[in-house]
Amino acid sequence: MAQSVLLTGAAGRVGQAILGGLADDHEWRLMDRDPPTDDQPGEFVIGDITDEETVREAMEGIDVVVHLAGDPRPEAPWDSVLTNNIDGTQTVFEAAADAGVEKVAFASSNHAVGAYETDERTPEMYRSDDDYLLDGSELARPGNLYGVSKAAGESLGRYYHDEYGLSVVCVRIGNLTKGHPPIDYERGQAMWLSYRDCAHLFDRCIQADYGYEIVYGISDNDRKYYSIDRAREVLGYEPRDNSAEHADDDSV
Ligand SMILES: NC(=O)C1=CN([C@@H]2O[C@H](COP(=O)(O)OP(=O)(O)OC[C@H]3O[C@@H](n4cnc5c(N)ncnc54)[C@H](O)[C@@H]3O)[C@@H](O)[C@H]2O)C=CC1
Ligand SMILES: O=C1O[C@H](COP(=O)(O)O)[C@@H](O)[C@H](O)[C@H]1O
């Protein structure tokens, strides 16, 4: 069923992957601090997610928030992730709760659990014959300050679910790459998320019923160390891509 969706960070890669698959499926209000470069569906709000008033106005009449806006760089410095990823995310959750929004899907990251990739486990855990698997029930274990900010976002989601009754799903997105898995990069191939699986996964986040969830956002790769069972069970995620099917592509 079509929902009224606020998509923050709409001008970025994940936002464009989602809109590429779902432009006609929902009523979109897009928000980004950068203006769109070409035609986009619905209305576009140019603004910063740390600006409470703009975020409150953007939230009016919204059923579901897909919150992507933030600094996506694994090497991002603390001042940037503190402002954009932690303060900005708190502003979005608070405004969503106040506006009576039903659900928030939060773009978390593989980097929230990056420190499980110890020297002893890698590179074997990136390969299909290794059975090491994270399933979303494990504690966050960030390997950088960006990952800390994503773990903080997951915690904010837990708080706004428990205290305000918001339905929250935190999607620990793997490596979104258009057209094919990352080249010559075993880790990236194990956590590849194709554009069409990305759009489908966030559609399920918009439409499914849940309380508070942490799921992994990757395609159905033969190589994987993140389970997608929870995304299948709770959201009805049915990925169609697999990085192994590109094994004959040059260097993949
Ligand atoms: N691309 C990937 O493979 C992955 C992405 N993610 C997360 O998904 C989200 C989107 O990532 P990408 O699309 O790759 O990044 P991107 O940099 O392409 O897009 C992010 C968008 O957010 C906007 N933005 C940033 N800070 C903002 C603020 N304070 N107010 C308003 N807009 C702001 C930017 O202008 C940009 O258009 C991020 O939160 C990132 O951490 C997580 C894991 C993997
Ligand atoms: O969270 C993110 O993760 C992906 C994959 O991480 P990488 O360190 O293997 O590149 C990254 O490409 C993306 O920029 C980031 O937001």
PDB file of C-alpha atoms and ligand atoms in Angstrom:
ATOM      1  CA  MET A   1       0.000   0.000   0.000  1.00  0.00           C
ATOM      2  CA  ALA A   2       1.285   3.468  -0.864  1.00  0.00           C
ATOM      3  CA  GLN A   3       2.575   5.387   2.144  1.00  0.00           C
ATOM      4  CA  SER A   4       3.513   8.996   2.729  1.00  0.00           C
ATOM      5  CA  VAL A   5       7.289   8.749   3.152  1.00  0.00           C
ATOM      6  CA  LEU A   6       9.896  11.304   4.225  1.00  0.00           C
ATOM      7  CA  LEU A   7      13.265  10.298   2.729  1.00  0.00           C
ATOM      8  CA  THR A   8      16.211  12.157   4.282  1.00  0.00           C
ATOM      9  CA  GLY A   9      19.503  12.155   2.397  1.00  0.00           C
ATOM     10  CA  ALA A  10      17.468  11.650  -0.771  1.00  0.00           C
ATOM     11  CA  ALA A  11      20.112  13.102  -3.099  1.00  0.00           C
ATOM     12  CA  GLY A  12      22.724  10.515  -2.109  1.00  0.00           C
ATOM     13  CA  ARG A  13      23.534   7.048  -3.449  1.00  0.00           C
ATOM     14  CA  VAL A  14      21.227   5.033  -1.209  1.00  0.00           C
ATOM     15  CA  GLY A  15      18.421   7.549  -1.707  1.00  0.00           C
ATOM     16  CA  GLN A  16      18.766   7.353  -5.469  1.00  0.00           C
ATOM     17  CA  ALA A  17      18.845   3.540  -5.381  1.00  0.00           C
ATOM     18  CA  ILE A  18      15.585   3.570  -3.400  1.00  0.00           C
ATOM     19  CA  LEU A  19      13.901   6.110  -5.669  1.00  0.00           C
ATOM     20  CA  GLY A  20      15.190   4.294  -8.755  1.00  0.00           C
ATOM     21  CA  GLY A  21      13.054   1.312  -7.746  1.00  0.00           C
ATOM     22  CA  LEU A  22      10.180   2.918  -5.857  1.00  0.00           C
ATOM     23  CA  ALA A  23       9.559   6.389  -7.329  1.00  0.00           C
ATOM     24  CA  ASP A  24       5.972   5.540  -8.291  1.00  0.00           C
ATOM     25  CA  ASP A  25       5.161   3.328  -5.312  1.00  0.00           C
ATOM     26  CA  HIS A  26       4.789   5.889  -2.502  1.00  0.00           C
ATOM     27  CA  GLU A  27       4.039   9.552  -1.896  1.00  0.00           C
ATOM     28  CA  TRP A  28       7.499  11.015  -1.428  1.00  0.00           C
ATOM     29  CA  ARG A  29       8.725  14.018   0.474  1.00  0.00           C
ATOM     30  CA  LEU A  30      12.454  14.203  -0.140  1.00  0.00           C
ATOM     31  CA  MET A  31      14.881  16.086   2.065  1.00  0.00           C
ATOM     32  CA  ASP A  32      18.555  16.853   1.630  1.00  0.00           C
ATOM     33  CA  ARG A  33      20.836  19.792   2.312  1.00  0.00           C
ATOM     34  CA  ASP A  34      21.919  19.571  -1.339  1.00  0.00           C
ATOM     35  CA  PRO A  35      19.384  20.406  -4.059  1.00  0.00           C
ATOM     36  CA  PRO A  36      18.419  17.684  -6.554  1.00  0.00           C
ATOM     37  CA  THR A  37      20.416  17.559  -9.802  1.00  0.00           C
ATOM     38  CA  ASP A  38      17.536  16.225 -11.896  1.00  0.00           C
ATOM     39  CA  ASP A  39      13.794  15.493 -11.733  1.00  0.00           C
ATOM     40  CA  GLN A  40      12.666  13.754  -8.558  1.00  0.00           C
ATOM     41  CA  PRO A  41       9.274  12.394  -7.496  1.00  0.00           C
ATOM     42  CA  GLY A  42       7.113  14.263  -4.965  1.00  0.00           C
ATOM     43  CA  GLU A  43       8.224  17.401  -3.184  1.00  0.00           C
ATOM     44  CA  PHE A  44      11.796  18.311  -2.246  1.00  0.00           C
ATOM     45  CA  VAL A  45      12.731  20.086   0.982  1.00  0.00           C
ATOM     46  CA  ILE A  46      16.210  21.594   0.966  1.00  0.00           C
ATOM     47  CA  GLY A  47      17.401  21.644   4.555  1.00  0.00           C
ATOM     48  CA  ASP A  48      19.702  20.291   7.217  1.00  0.00           C
ATOM     49  CA  ILE A  49      18.539  17.512   9.529  1.00  0.00           C
ATOM     50  CA  THR A  50      20.085  19.353  12.488  1.00  0.00           C
ATOM     51  CA  ASP A  51      17.631  22.220  11.912  1.00  0.00           C
ATOM     52  CA  GLU A  52      14.728  21.320  14.232  1.00  0.00           C
ATOM     53  CA  GLU A  53      12.167  23.618  12.644  1.00  0.00           C
ATOM     54  CA  THR A  54      12.783  22.413   9.101  1.00  0.00           C
ATOM     55  CA  VAL A  55      12.657  18.779  10.217  1.00  0.00           C
ATOM     56  CA  ARG A  56       9.409  19.348  12.140  1.00  0.00           C
ATOM     57  CA  GLU A  57       7.789  20.950   9.095  1.00  0.00           C
ATOM     58  CA  ALA A  58       9.033  18.139   6.844  1.00  0.00           C
ATOM     59  CA  MET A  59       7.441  15.574   9.189  1.00  0.00           C
ATOM     60  CA  GLU A  60       3.863  16.868   8.836  1.00  0.00           C
ATOM     61  CA  GLY A  61       1.462  14.258   7.422  1.00  0.00           C
ATOM     62  CA  ILE A  62       4.182  11.601   7.134  1.00  0.00           C
ATOM     63  CA  ASP A  63       3.528   7.874   7.832  1.00  0.00           C
ATOM     64  CA  VAL A  64       7.071   6.537   7.501  1.00  0.00           C
ATOM     65  CA  VAL A  65      10.540   8.104   7.671  1.00  0.00           C
ATOM     66  CA  VAL A  66      13.484   6.550   5.837  1.00  0.00           C
ATOM     67  CA  HIS A  67      16.413   8.293   7.470  1.00  0.00           C
ATOM     68  CA  LEU A  68      19.572   8.171   5.378  1.00  0.00           C
ATOM     69  CA  ALA A  69      21.073  11.663   5.766  1.00  0.00           C
ATOM     70  CA  GLY A  70      24.463  11.713   7.399  1.00  0.00           C
ATOM     71  CA  ASP A  71      28.187  11.594   6.823  1.00  0.00           C
ATOM     72  CA  PRO A  72      28.803   8.161   5.197  1.00  0.00           C
ATOM     73  CA  ARG A  73      32.605   8.203   5.342  1.00  0.00           C
ATOM     74  CA  PRO A  74      34.167   5.433   7.458  1.00  0.00           C
ATOM     75  CA  GLU A  75      37.049   7.846   8.108  1.00  0.00           C
ATOM     76  CA  ALA A  76      34.783  10.802   9.009  1.00  0.00           C
ATOM     77  CA  PRO A  77      36.042  12.896  11.934  1.00  0.00           C
ATOM     78  CA  TRP A  78      34.214  13.097  15.255  1.00  0.00           C
ATOM     79  CA  ASP A  79      32.892  16.640  14.815  1.00  0.00           C
ATOM     80  CA  SER A  80      31.133  15.642  11.596  1.00  0.00           C
ATOM     81  CA  VAL A  81      29.598  12.377  12.846  1.00  0.00           C
ATOM     82  CA  LEU A  82      28.592  14.034  16.118  1.00  0.00           C
ATOM     83  CA  THR A  83      26.710  16.762  14.252  1.00  0.00           C
ATOM     84  CA  ASN A  84      25.338  14.977  11.192  1.00  0.00           C
ATOM     85  CA  ASN A  85      24.938  11.383  12.361  1.00  0.00           C
ATOM     86  CA  ILE A  86      24.170  11.641  16.076  1.00  0.00           C
ATOM     87  CA  ASP A  87      22.622  15.080  16.626  1.00  0.00           C
ATOM     88  CA  GLY A  88      20.877  14.971  13.236  1.00  0.00           C
ATOM     89  CA  THR A  89      19.471  11.489  13.911  1.00  0.00           C
ATOM     90  CA  GLN A  90      18.178  12.525  17.350  1.00  0.00           C
ATOM     91  CA  THR A  91      16.466  15.527  15.748  1.00  0.00           C
ATOM     92  CA  VAL A  92      14.785  13.250  13.195  1.00  0.00           C
ATOM     93  CA  PHE A  93      13.595  10.704  15.796  1.00  0.00           C
ATOM     94  CA  GLU A  94      12.300  13.412  18.145  1.00  0.00           C
ATOM     95  CA  ALA A  95      10.355  15.154  15.378  1.00  0.00           C
ATOM     96  CA  ALA A  96       8.992  11.799  14.149  1.00  0.00           C
ATOM     97  CA  ALA A  97       7.742  10.904  17.630  1.00  0.00           C
ATOM     98  CA  ASP A  98       6.158  14.342  18.105  1.00  0.00           C
ATOM     99  CA  ALA A  99       4.445  14.200  14.709  1.00  0.00           C
ATOM    100  CA  GLY A 100       2.910  10.765  15.349  1.00  0.00           C
ATOM    101  CA  VAL A 101       4.893   9.051  12.577  1.00  0.00           C
ATOM    102  CA  GLU A 102       4.379   5.244  12.623  1.00  0.00           C
ATOM    103  CA  LYS A 103       7.765   3.912  11.507  1.00  0.00           C
ATOM    104  CA  VAL A 104      11.351   4.999  11.061  1.00  0.00           C
ATOM    105  CA  ALA A 105      13.854   3.004   9.003  1.00  0.00           C
ATOM    106  CA  PHE A 106      17.359   4.084   9.982  1.00  0.00           C
ATOM    107  CA  ALA A 107      20.400   3.622   7.735  1.00  0.00           C
ATOM    108  CA  SER A 108      22.902   1.971  10.047  1.00  0.00           C
ATOM    109  CA  SER A 109      26.076   0.394   8.741  1.00  0.00           C
ATOM    110  CA  ASN A 110      28.339  -2.625   8.651  1.00  0.00           C
ATOM    111  CA  HIS A 111      30.810  -0.314  10.401  1.00  0.00           C
ATOM    112  CA  ALA A 112      28.690  -0.504  13.590  1.00  0.00           C
ATOM    113  CA  VAL A 113      30.086  -4.051  13.893  1.00  0.00           C
ATOM    114  CA  GLY A 114      33.362  -3.644  11.978  1.00  0.00           C
ATOM    115  CA  ALA A 115      35.602  -4.675  14.888  1.00  0.00           C
ATOM    116  CA  TYR A 116      34.306  -8.276  14.752  1.00  0.00           C
ATOM    117  CA  GLU A 117      36.585  -8.540  11.720  1.00  0.00           C
ATOM    118  CA  THR A 118      39.675  -9.375  13.744  1.00  0.00           C
ATOM    119  CA  ASP A 119      43.067 -10.322  12.310  1.00  0.00           C
ATOM    120  CA  GLU A 120      42.369 -13.933  13.360  1.00  0.00           C
ATOM    121  CA  ARG A 121      39.079 -14.092  11.430  1.00  0.00           C
ATOM    122  CA  THR A 122      40.054 -12.269   8.246  1.00  0.00           C
ATOM    123  CA  PRO A 123      40.211 -12.797   5.337  1.00  0.00           C
ATOM    124  CA  GLU A 124      38.679 -16.289   5.880  1.00  0.00           C
ATOM    125  CA  MET A 125      35.361 -14.871   7.143  1.00  0.00           C
ATOM    126  CA  TYR A 126      34.834 -13.104   3.795  1.00  0.00           C
ATOM    127  CA  ARG A 127      34.747 -16.461   1.971  1.00  0.00           C
ATOM    128  CA  SER A 128      31.821 -18.776   1.253  1.00  0.00           C
ATOM    129  CA  ASP A 129      33.391 -21.823   2.937  1.00  0.00           C
ATOM    130  CA  ASP A 130      33.663 -20.015   6.297  1.00  0.00           C
ATOM    131  CA  ASP A 131      30.677 -20.257   8.661  1.00  0.00           C
ATOM    132  CA  TYR A 132      31.235 -17.147  10.815  1.00  0.00           C
ATOM    133  CA  LEU A 133      27.924 -15.262  10.907  1.00  0.00           C
ATOM    134  CA  LEU A 134      26.602 -12.132  12.626  1.00  0.00           C
ATOM    135  CA  ASP A 135      22.811 -12.015  12.898  1.00  0.00           C
ATOM    136  CA  GLY A 136      21.967  -8.610  14.396  1.00  0.00           C
ATOM    137  CA  SER A 137      21.517  -9.869  17.963  1.00  0.00           C
ATOM    138  CA  GLU A 138      25.198  -9.247  18.780  1.00  0.00           C
ATOM    139  CA  LEU A 139      26.399  -6.086  20.533  1.00  0.00           C
ATOM    140  CA  ALA A 140      27.621  -3.244  18.370  1.00  0.00           C
ATOM    141  CA  ARG A 141      31.405  -3.343  17.970  1.00  0.00           C
ATOM    142  CA  PRO A 142      32.476  -0.348  15.873  1.00  0.00           C
ATOM    143  CA  GLY A 143      35.913  -0.141  14.292  1.00  0.00           C
ATOM    144  CA  ASN A 144      35.873   3.644  13.777  1.00  0.00           C
ATOM    145  CA  LEU A 145      34.091   6.793  14.979  1.00  0.00           C
ATOM    146  CA  TYR A 146      31.668   6.618  12.048  1.00  0.00           C
ATOM    147  CA  GLY A 147      30.668   3.141  13.293  1.00  0.00           C
ATOM    148  CA  VAL A 148      30.266   4.581  16.806  1.00  0.00           C
ATOM    149  CA  SER A 149      27.838   7.149  15.380  1.00  0.00           C
ATOM    150  CA  LYS A 150      25.799   4.385  13.712  1.00  0.00           C
ATOM    151  CA  ALA A 151      25.698   2.390  16.964  1.00  0.00           C
ATOM    152  CA  ALA A 152      24.461   5.591  18.639  1.00  0.00           C
ATOM    153  CA  GLY A 153      21.729   5.884  15.996  1.00  0.00           C
ATOM    154  CA  GLU A 154      20.638   2.305  16.731  1.00  0.00           C
ATOM    155  CA  SER A 155      20.483   3.189  20.441  1.00  0.00           C
ATOM    156  CA  LEU A 156      18.443   6.296  19.720  1.00  0.00           C
ATOM    157  CA  GLY A 157      16.044   4.099  17.748  1.00  0.00           C
ATOM    158  CA  ARG A 158      15.720   1.722  20.701  1.00  0.00           C
ATOM    159  CA  TYR A 159      14.979   4.663  23.013  1.00  0.00           C
ATOM    160  CA  TYR A 160      12.351   6.214  20.742  1.00  0.00           C
ATOM    161  CA  HIS A 161      10.722   2.809  20.301  1.00  0.00           C
ATOM    162  CA  ASP A 162      10.619   2.025  24.031  1.00  0.00           C
ATOM    163  CA  GLU A 163       9.638   5.502  25.253  1.00  0.00           C
ATOM    164  CA  TYR A 164       7.446   6.760  22.411  1.00  0.00           C
ATOM    165  CA  GLY A 165       6.196   3.598  20.686  1.00  0.00           C
ATOM    166  CA  LEU A 166       7.785   4.349  17.300  1.00  0.00           C
ATOM    167  CA  SER A 167       8.350   1.280  15.128  1.00  0.00           C
ATOM    168  CA  VAL A 168      12.036   1.329  14.272  1.00  0.00           C
ATOM    169  CA  VAL A 169      14.148  -0.806  11.965  1.00  0.00           C
ATOM    170  CA  CYS A 170      17.898  -0.249  11.816  1.00  0.00           C
ATOM    171  CA  VAL A 171      19.355  -1.552   8.566  1.00  0.00           C
ATOM    172  CA  ARG A 172      23.066  -2.307   8.817  1.00  0.00           C
ATOM    173  CA  ILE A 173      23.731  -1.633   5.146  1.00  0.00           C
ATOM    174  CA  GLY A 174      26.669  -3.468   3.583  1.00  0.00           C
ATOM    175  CA  ASN A 175      28.312  -2.129   0.412  1.00  0.00           C
ATOM    176  CA  LEU A 176      25.894  -0.564  -2.063  1.00  0.00           C
ATOM    177  CA  THR A 177      27.467  -0.673  -5.520  1.00  0.00           C
ATOM    178  CA  LYS A 178      25.624  -0.139  -8.783  1.00  0.00           C
ATOM    179  CA  GLY A 179      25.514  -2.832 -11.469  1.00  0.00           C
ATOM    180  CA  HIS A 180      28.034  -5.310 -10.051  1.00  0.00           C
ATOM    181  CA  PRO A 181      29.782  -6.156  -6.771  1.00  0.00           C
ATOM    182  CA  PRO A 182      32.917  -4.211  -5.817  1.00  0.00           C
ATOM    183  CA  ILE A 183      35.924  -5.221  -7.921  1.00  0.00           C
ATOM    184  CA  ASP A 184      38.906  -6.990  -6.292  1.00  0.00           C
ATOM    185  CA  TYR A 185      37.442  -6.522  -2.816  1.00  0.00           C
ATOM    186  CA  GLU A 186      36.475  -9.685  -0.933  1.00  0.00           C
ATOM    187  CA  ARG A 187      34.923  -7.840   2.007  1.00  0.00           C
ATOM    188  CA  GLY A 188      32.808  -5.723  -0.294  1.00  0.00           C
ATOM    189  CA  GLN A 189      31.684  -8.741  -2.316  1.00  0.00           C
ATOM    190  CA  ALA A 190      30.564 -10.509   0.902  1.00  0.00           C
ATOM    191  CA  MET A 191      28.441  -7.510   1.902  1.00  0.00           C
ATOM    192  CA  TRP A 192      27.320  -6.349  -1.549  1.00  0.00           C
ATOM    193  CA  LEU A 193      23.871  -4.778  -1.720  1.00  0.00           C
ATOM    194  CA  SER A 194      22.612  -4.360  -5.274  1.00  0.00           C
ATOM    195  CA  TYR A 195      20.510  -1.356  -6.214  1.00  0.00           C
ATOM    196  CA  ARG A 196      17.366  -3.420  -6.823  1.00  0.00           C
ATOM    197  CA  ASP A 197      17.714  -5.341  -3.557  1.00  0.00           C
ATOM    198  CA  CYS A 198      18.265  -2.013  -1.768  1.00  0.00           C
ATOM    199  CA  ALA A 199      15.025  -0.574  -3.162  1.00  0.00           C
ATOM    200  CA  HIS A 200      13.107  -3.767  -2.324  1.00  0.00           C
ATOM    201  CA  LEU A 201      14.546  -3.936   1.209  1.00  0.00           C
ATOM    202  CA  PHE A 202      13.527  -0.354   2.031  1.00  0.00           C
ATOM    203  CA  ASP A 203      10.110  -0.968   0.493  1.00  0.00           C
ATOM    204  CA  ARG A 204       9.703  -3.800   2.986  1.00  0.00           C
ATOM    205  CA  CYS A 205      10.858  -1.446   5.781  1.00  0.00           C
ATOM    206  CA  ILE A 206       8.123   0.974   4.677  1.00  0.00           C
ATOM    207  CA  GLN A 207       5.384  -1.658   4.456  1.00  0.00           C
ATOM    208  CA  ALA A 208       6.068  -4.376   7.059  1.00  0.00           C
ATOM    209  CA  ASP A 209       4.956  -4.380  10.704  1.00  0.00           C
ATOM    210  CA  TYR A 210       7.640  -4.500  13.381  1.00  0.00           C
ATOM    211  CA  GLY A 211       8.561  -3.172  16.804  1.00  0.00           C
ATOM    212  CA  TYR A 212      12.312  -2.609  17.104  1.00  0.00           C
ATOM    213  CA  GLU A 213      14.629  -4.500  14.770  1.00  0.00           C
ATOM    214  CA  ILE A 214      18.244  -4.594  13.646  1.00  0.00           C
ATOM    215  CA  VAL A 215      18.707  -6.305  10.287  1.00  0.00           C
ATOM    216  CA  TYR A 216      21.536  -6.622   7.789  1.00  0.00           C
ATOM    217  CA  GLY A 217      21.115  -5.035   4.387  1.00  0.00           C
ATOM    218  CA  ILE A 218      23.008  -7.154   1.879  1.00  0.00           C
ATOM    219  CA  SER A 219      22.094  -9.177  -1.203  1.00  0.00           C
ATOM    220  CA  ASP A 220      21.848 -12.980  -1.030  1.00  0.00           C
ATOM    221  CA  ASN A 221      25.586 -13.410  -1.592  1.00  0.00           C
ATOM    222  CA  ASP A 222      27.125 -16.904  -1.373  1.00  0.00           C
ATOM    223  CA  ARG A 223      29.970 -15.240   0.490  1.00  0.00           C
ATOM    224  CA  LYS A 224      28.395 -13.656   3.528  1.00  0.00           C
ATOM    225  CA  TYR A 225      29.135 -13.152   7.207  1.00  0.00           C
ATOM    226  CA  TYR A 226      25.897 -11.285   7.888  1.00  0.00           C
ATOM    227  CA  SER A 227      22.685 -13.285   8.203  1.00  0.00           C
ATOM    228  CA  ILE A 228      19.688 -11.986   6.277  1.00  0.00           C
ATOM    229  CA  ASP A 229      17.303 -14.386   8.054  1.00  0.00           C
ATOM    230  CA  ARG A 230      15.849 -11.696  10.307  1.00  0.00           C
ATOM    231  CA  ALA A 231      15.210  -9.379   7.348  1.00  0.00           C
ATOM    232  CA  ARG A 232      13.458 -12.250   5.576  1.00  0.00           C
ATOM    233  CA  GLU A 233      11.352 -13.234   8.607  1.00  0.00           C
ATOM    234  CA  VAL A 234      10.340  -9.829   9.931  1.00  0.00           C
ATOM    235  CA  LEU A 235      10.280  -7.716   6.796  1.00  0.00           C
ATOM    236  CA  GLY A 236       9.572 -10.260   4.057  1.00  0.00           C
ATOM    237  CA  TYR A 237      12.860  -9.363   2.322  1.00  0.00           C
ATOM    238  CA  GLU A 238      13.428 -11.521  -0.757  1.00  0.00           C
ATOM    239  CA  PRO A 239      16.724 -10.482  -2.364  1.00  0.00           C
ATOM    240  CA  ARG A 240      17.316 -11.378  -5.991  1.00  0.00           C
ATOM    241  CA  ASP A 241      21.034 -10.692  -6.392  1.00  0.00           C
ATOM    242  CA  ASN A 242      24.170 -12.585  -5.356  1.00  0.00           C
ATOM    243  CA  SER A 243      27.738 -11.379  -5.835  1.00  0.00           C
ATOM    244  CA  ALA A 244      28.750 -14.961  -6.779  1.00  0.00           C
ATOM    245  CA  GLU A 245      26.726 -14.636  -9.989  1.00  0.00           C
ATOM    246  CA  HIS A 246      29.263 -12.020 -11.107  1.00  0.00           C
ATOM    247  CA  ALA A 247      32.230 -14.313 -10.510  1.00  0.00           C
ATOM    248  CA  ASP A 248      32.969 -14.434 -14.236  1.00  0.00           C
ATOM    249  CA  ASP A 249      33.002 -10.640 -14.551  1.00  0.00           C
ATOM    250  CA  ASP A 250      36.510  -9.169 -14.812  1.00  0.00           C
ATOM    251  CA  SER A 251      38.168  -9.133 -11.362  1.00  0.00           C
ATOM    252  CA  VAL A 252      34.986  -9.710  -9.363  1.00  0.00           C
TER     253      VAL A 252
HETATM  254  N1  LIG B   1      26.463   3.581   0.474  1.00  0.00           N
HETATM  255  C1  LIG B   1      26.675   2.557   1.286  1.00  0.00           C
HETATM  256  O1  LIG B   1      27.174   1.492   0.850  1.00  0.00           O
HETATM  257  C2  LIG B   1      26.293   2.646   2.729  1.00  0.00           C
HETATM  258  C3  LIG B   1      25.613   3.729   3.260  1.00  0.00           C
HETATM  259  N2  LIG B   1      25.244   3.727   4.591  1.00  0.00           N
HETATM  260  C4  LIG B   1      24.508   4.851   5.168  1.00  0.00           C
HETATM  261  O2  LIG B   1      23.444   5.205   4.295  1.00  0.00           O
HETATM  262  C5  LIG B   1      23.238   6.602   4.335  1.00  0.00           C
HETATM  263  C6  LIG B   1      23.320   7.169   2.918  1.00  0.00           C
HETATM  264  O3  LIG B   1      24.619   6.900   2.428  1.00  0.00           O
HETATM  265  P1  LIG B   1      25.039   7.271   0.934  1.00  0.00           P
HETATM  266  O4  LIG B   1      23.823   7.490   0.129  1.00  0.00           O
HETATM  267  O5  LIG B   1      26.036   6.298   0.497  1.00  0.00           O
HETATM  268  O6  LIG B   1      25.775   8.651   1.195  1.00  0.00           O
HETATM  269  P2  LIG B   1      25.749   9.951   0.283  1.00  0.00           P
HETATM  270  O7  LIG B   1      26.813  10.847   0.809  1.00  0.00           O
HETATM  271  O8  LIG B   1      25.747   9.580  -1.150  1.00  0.00           O
HETATM  272  O9  LIG B   1      24.324  10.561   0.651  1.00  0.00           O
HETATM  273  C7  LIG B   1      24.066  11.159   1.900  1.00  0.00           C
HETATM  274  C8  LIG B   1      23.172  12.348   1.650  1.00  0.00           C
HETATM  275  O10 LIG B   1      22.861  12.922   2.904  1.00  0.00           O
HETATM  276  C9  LIG B   1      22.949  14.338   2.771  1.00  0.00           C
HETATM  277  N3  LIG B   1      23.288  14.876   4.096  1.00  0.00           N
HETATM  278  C10 LIG B   1      24.397  14.631   4.830  1.00  0.00           C
HETATM  279  N4  LIG B   1      24.346  15.298   5.977  1.00  0.00           N
HETATM  280  C11 LIG B   1      23.177  15.986   5.974  1.00  0.00           C
HETATM  281  C12 LIG B   1      22.553  16.866   6.896  1.00  0.00           C
HETATM  282  N5  LIG B   1      23.134  17.199   8.029  1.00  0.00           N
HETATM  283  N6  LIG B   1      21.333  17.363   6.572  1.00  0.00           N
HETATM  284  C13 LIG B   1      20.731  17.050   5.393  1.00  0.00           C
HETATM  285  N7  LIG B   1      21.280  16.238   4.473  1.00  0.00           N
HETATM  286  C14 LIG B   1      22.491  15.702   4.775  1.00  0.00           C
HETATM  287  C15 LIG B   1      24.036  14.590   1.761  1.00  0.00           C
HETATM  288  O11 LIG B   1      23.868  15.852   1.117  1.00  0.00           O
HETATM  289  C16 LIG B   1      23.853  13.416   0.794  1.00  0.00           C
HETATM  290  O12 LIG B   1      23.026  13.747  -0.303  1.00  0.00           O
HETATM  291  C17 LIG B   1      24.283   7.184   5.266  1.00  0.00           C
HETATM  292  O13 LIG B   1      23.704   7.379   6.542  1.00  0.00           O
HETATM  293  C18 LIG B   1      25.338   6.099   5.325  1.00  0.00           C
HETATM  294  O14 LIG B   1      26.030   6.138   6.551  1.00  0.00           O
HETATM  295  C19 LIG B   1      25.525   2.684   5.425  1.00  0.00           C
HETATM  296  C20 LIG B   1      26.238   1.619   4.955  1.00  0.00           C
HETATM  297  C21 LIG B   1      26.658   1.489   3.585  1.00  0.00           C
HETATM  298  O1  LIG B   2      28.919   2.431   5.879  1.00  0.00           O
HETATM  299  C1  LIG B   2      29.500   2.381   4.810  1.00  0.00           C
HETATM  300  O2  LIG B   2      29.976   1.194   4.371  1.00  0.00           O
HETATM  301  C2  LIG B   2      30.353   0.984   3.008  1.00  0.00           C
HETATM  302  C3  LIG B   2      31.238  -0.250   2.963  1.00  0.00           C
HETATM  303  O3  LIG B   2      32.377  -0.009   3.748  1.00  0.00           O
HETATM  304  P1  LIG B   2      33.862  -0.146   3.148  1.00  0.00           P
HETATM  305  O4  LIG B   2      34.751   0.348   4.254  1.00  0.00           O
HETATM  306  O5  LIG B   2      34.053  -1.608   2.858  1.00  0.00           O
HETATM  307  O6  LIG B   2      33.918   0.694   1.882  1.00  0.00           O
HETATM  308  C4  LIG B   2      31.047   2.228   2.472  1.00  0.00           C
HETATM  309  O7  LIG B   2      31.404   2.040   1.117  1.00  0.00           O
HETATM  310  C5  LIG B   2      30.114   3.418   2.647  1.00  0.00           C
HETATM  311  O8  LIG B   2      30.707   4.606   2.153  1.00  0.00           O
HETATM  312  C6  LIG B   2      29.832   3.616   4.101  1.00  0.00           C
HETATM  313  O9  LIG B   2      28.856   4.626   4.279  1.00  0.00           O
END
